[in-house]
XYZ file of C-alpha atoms in Angstrom:
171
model
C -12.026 -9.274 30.399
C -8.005 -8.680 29.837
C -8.035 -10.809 26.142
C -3.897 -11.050 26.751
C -5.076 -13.449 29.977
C -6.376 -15.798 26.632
C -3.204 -15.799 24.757
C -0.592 -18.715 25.038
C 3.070 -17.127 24.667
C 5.383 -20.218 23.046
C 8.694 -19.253 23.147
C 11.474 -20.181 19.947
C 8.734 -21.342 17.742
C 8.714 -21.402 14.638
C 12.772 -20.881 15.293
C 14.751 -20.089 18.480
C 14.407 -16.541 19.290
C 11.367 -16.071 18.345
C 8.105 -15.610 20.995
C 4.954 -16.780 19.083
C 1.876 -15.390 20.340
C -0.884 -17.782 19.880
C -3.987 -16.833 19.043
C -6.126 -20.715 19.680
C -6.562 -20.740 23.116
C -8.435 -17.517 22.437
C -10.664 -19.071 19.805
C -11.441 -22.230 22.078
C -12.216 -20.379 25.376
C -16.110 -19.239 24.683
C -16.509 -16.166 26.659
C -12.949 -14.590 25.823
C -13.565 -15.264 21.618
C -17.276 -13.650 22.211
C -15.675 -10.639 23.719
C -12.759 -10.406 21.115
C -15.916 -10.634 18.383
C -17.503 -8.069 20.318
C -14.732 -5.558 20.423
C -13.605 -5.853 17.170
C -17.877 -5.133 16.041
C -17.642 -2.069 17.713
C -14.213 -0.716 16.235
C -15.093 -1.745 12.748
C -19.023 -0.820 12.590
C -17.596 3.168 12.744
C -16.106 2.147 9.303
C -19.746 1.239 7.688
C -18.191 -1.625 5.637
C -20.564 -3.523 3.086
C -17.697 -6.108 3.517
C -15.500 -8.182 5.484
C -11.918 -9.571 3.588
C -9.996 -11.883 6.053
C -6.433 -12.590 5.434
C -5.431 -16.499 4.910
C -5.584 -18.230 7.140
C -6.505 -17.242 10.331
C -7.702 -13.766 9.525
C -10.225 -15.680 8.156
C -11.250 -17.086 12.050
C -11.747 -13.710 12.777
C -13.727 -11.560 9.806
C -16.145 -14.862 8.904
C -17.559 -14.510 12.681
C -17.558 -10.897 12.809
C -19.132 -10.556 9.360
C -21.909 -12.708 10.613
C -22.418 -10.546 13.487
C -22.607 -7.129 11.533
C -24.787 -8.992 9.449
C -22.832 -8.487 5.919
C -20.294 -10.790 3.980
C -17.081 -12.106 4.021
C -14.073 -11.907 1.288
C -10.972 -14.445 1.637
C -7.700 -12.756 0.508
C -5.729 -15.961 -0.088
C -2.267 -17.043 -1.032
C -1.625 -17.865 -4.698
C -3.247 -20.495 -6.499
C -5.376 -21.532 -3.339
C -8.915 -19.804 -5.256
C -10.844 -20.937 -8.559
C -11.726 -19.251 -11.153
C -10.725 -15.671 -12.315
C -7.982 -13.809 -9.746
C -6.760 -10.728 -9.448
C -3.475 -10.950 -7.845
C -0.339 -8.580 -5.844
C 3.149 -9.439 -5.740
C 4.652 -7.693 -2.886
C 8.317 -7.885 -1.164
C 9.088 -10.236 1.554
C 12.522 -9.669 3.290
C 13.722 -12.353 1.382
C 11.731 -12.775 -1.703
C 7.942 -12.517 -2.745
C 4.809 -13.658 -1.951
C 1.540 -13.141 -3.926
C -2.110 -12.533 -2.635
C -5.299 -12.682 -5.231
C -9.044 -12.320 -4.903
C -11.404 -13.818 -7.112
C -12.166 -11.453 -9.907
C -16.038 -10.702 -8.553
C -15.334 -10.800 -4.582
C -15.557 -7.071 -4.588
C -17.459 -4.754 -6.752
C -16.289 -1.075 -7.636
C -16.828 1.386 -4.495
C -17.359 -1.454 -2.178
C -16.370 -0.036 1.557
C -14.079 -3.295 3.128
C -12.605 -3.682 6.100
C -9.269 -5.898 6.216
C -8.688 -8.102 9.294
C -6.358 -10.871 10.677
C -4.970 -12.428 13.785
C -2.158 -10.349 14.058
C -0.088 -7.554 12.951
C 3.888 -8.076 13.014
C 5.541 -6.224 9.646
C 2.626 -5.157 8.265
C 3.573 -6.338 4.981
C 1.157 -9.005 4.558
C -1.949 -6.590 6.034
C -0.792 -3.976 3.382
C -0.846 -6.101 0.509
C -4.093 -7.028 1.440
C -5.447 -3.557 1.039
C -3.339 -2.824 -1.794
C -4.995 -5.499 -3.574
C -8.133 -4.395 -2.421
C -8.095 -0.922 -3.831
C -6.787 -2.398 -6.828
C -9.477 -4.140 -7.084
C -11.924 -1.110 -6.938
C -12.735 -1.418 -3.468
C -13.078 1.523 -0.730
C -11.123 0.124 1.927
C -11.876 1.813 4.848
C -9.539 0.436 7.580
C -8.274 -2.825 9.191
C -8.013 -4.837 12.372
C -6.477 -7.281 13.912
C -6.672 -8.985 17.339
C -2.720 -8.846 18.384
C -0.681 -6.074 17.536
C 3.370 -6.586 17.926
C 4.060 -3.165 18.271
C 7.696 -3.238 18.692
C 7.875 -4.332 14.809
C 5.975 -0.651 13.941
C 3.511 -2.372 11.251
C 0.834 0.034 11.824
C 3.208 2.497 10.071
C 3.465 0.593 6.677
C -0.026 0.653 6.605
C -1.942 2.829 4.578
C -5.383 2.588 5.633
C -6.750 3.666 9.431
C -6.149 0.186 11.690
C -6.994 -0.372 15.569
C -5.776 -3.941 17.439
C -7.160 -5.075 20.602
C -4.187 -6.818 22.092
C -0.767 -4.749 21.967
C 2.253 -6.128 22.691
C 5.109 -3.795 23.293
C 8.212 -6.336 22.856
C-alpha cells in the first residue's frame, strides 16, 4: 500500500505558499492507518524502547496506537502549561522566538530507552527538543519517527538521535 495515496495535499494553508500535507485522511481510512501502525512497529521495535513519547498534538495519534501494539506505554511531550503537576521543561529557538516543551517530572525514569514520534518532520526543531528534553530528563532515547518526512527542509540533520519516516517528500 503507497501511504502517500492516503495523504490530502492542501495547498496555501496555513498561509499562501505553503503546501500542507495532511495527515487525517490517513487516520480515517482503516486499512492505510493499520499499515502506517504496522510499519512504524517494525522500524521502532529494532530500538527495544520500554517507552513511547508522542509529540503534542498529533504525534500523540501516532505513538498512543503504536505503544499499544508493542505492548508498552506512552509519554506526552506537551506544550507549556498544558500538564499537571511537577514539569520538567526546554526552551528551544523558533525562527522567530521560543517555544517550550515539559514532561511531567515522573513520565520517565533514569535509563529508560524512548522512542520519540510525530506526524511529521519539517525543521526538526520541534522533534529535537523533544529528545533534548528527554535525555535531560534521564532517559535513553534511542531514536525517532515520524510518518511524513519533508525532506527538502533537511530536519533529519538537526537531529541528534537515529530517525526513519515512512512517507518522504522531496519538495
Amino acid at each position: 500500500m503507497n501511504l502517500s495515496d492516503h495523504i490530502r495535499s492542501i495547498p496555501d494553508f496555513p498561509k499562501p505558499g505553503i503546501l500542507f500535507y495532511d495527515v487525517s485522511t490517513l487516520l480515517a481510512h482503516g486499512a492505510a492507518w493499520r499499515a502506517a501502525v504496522e510499519r512504524l512497529a517494525a522500524i521502532v521495535r529494532p530500538w527495544q524502547p520500554d517507552i513511547l513519547a508522542g509529540v503534542e498534538s498529533r504525534g500523540f495519534l501516532v505513538a498512543a496506537p503504536l505503544a499499544l501494539e508493542l505492548g508498552m506505554g506512552f509519554l506526552m511531550v506537551r506544550k507549556k502549561g498544558k500538564l499537571p503537576g511537577t514539569t520538567i521543561k526546554h526552551t528551544y529557538t523558533l525562527e522567530y522566538g521560543t517555544d517550550t516543551v515539559e514532561i511531567q517530572i515522573d513520565a520517565v525514569k533514569r535509563g529508560q530507552r524512548v522512542v520519540v514520534l510525530d506526524d511529521l518532520l519539517a525543521t526538526g526543531g520541534t522533534l529535537e527538543a523533544a529528545i533534548t528534553l528527554l535525555r535531560q530528563a534521564g532517559a535513553d532515547v534511542r531514536g525517532a519517527a515520524c510518518i511524513m518526512e519533508l525532506a527538502f527542509l533537511n530536519g533529519r540533520q538537526r537531529l541528534s538521535a537515529p530517525f526513519e519516516s515512512l512517507v518522504k517528500y522531496a519538495s
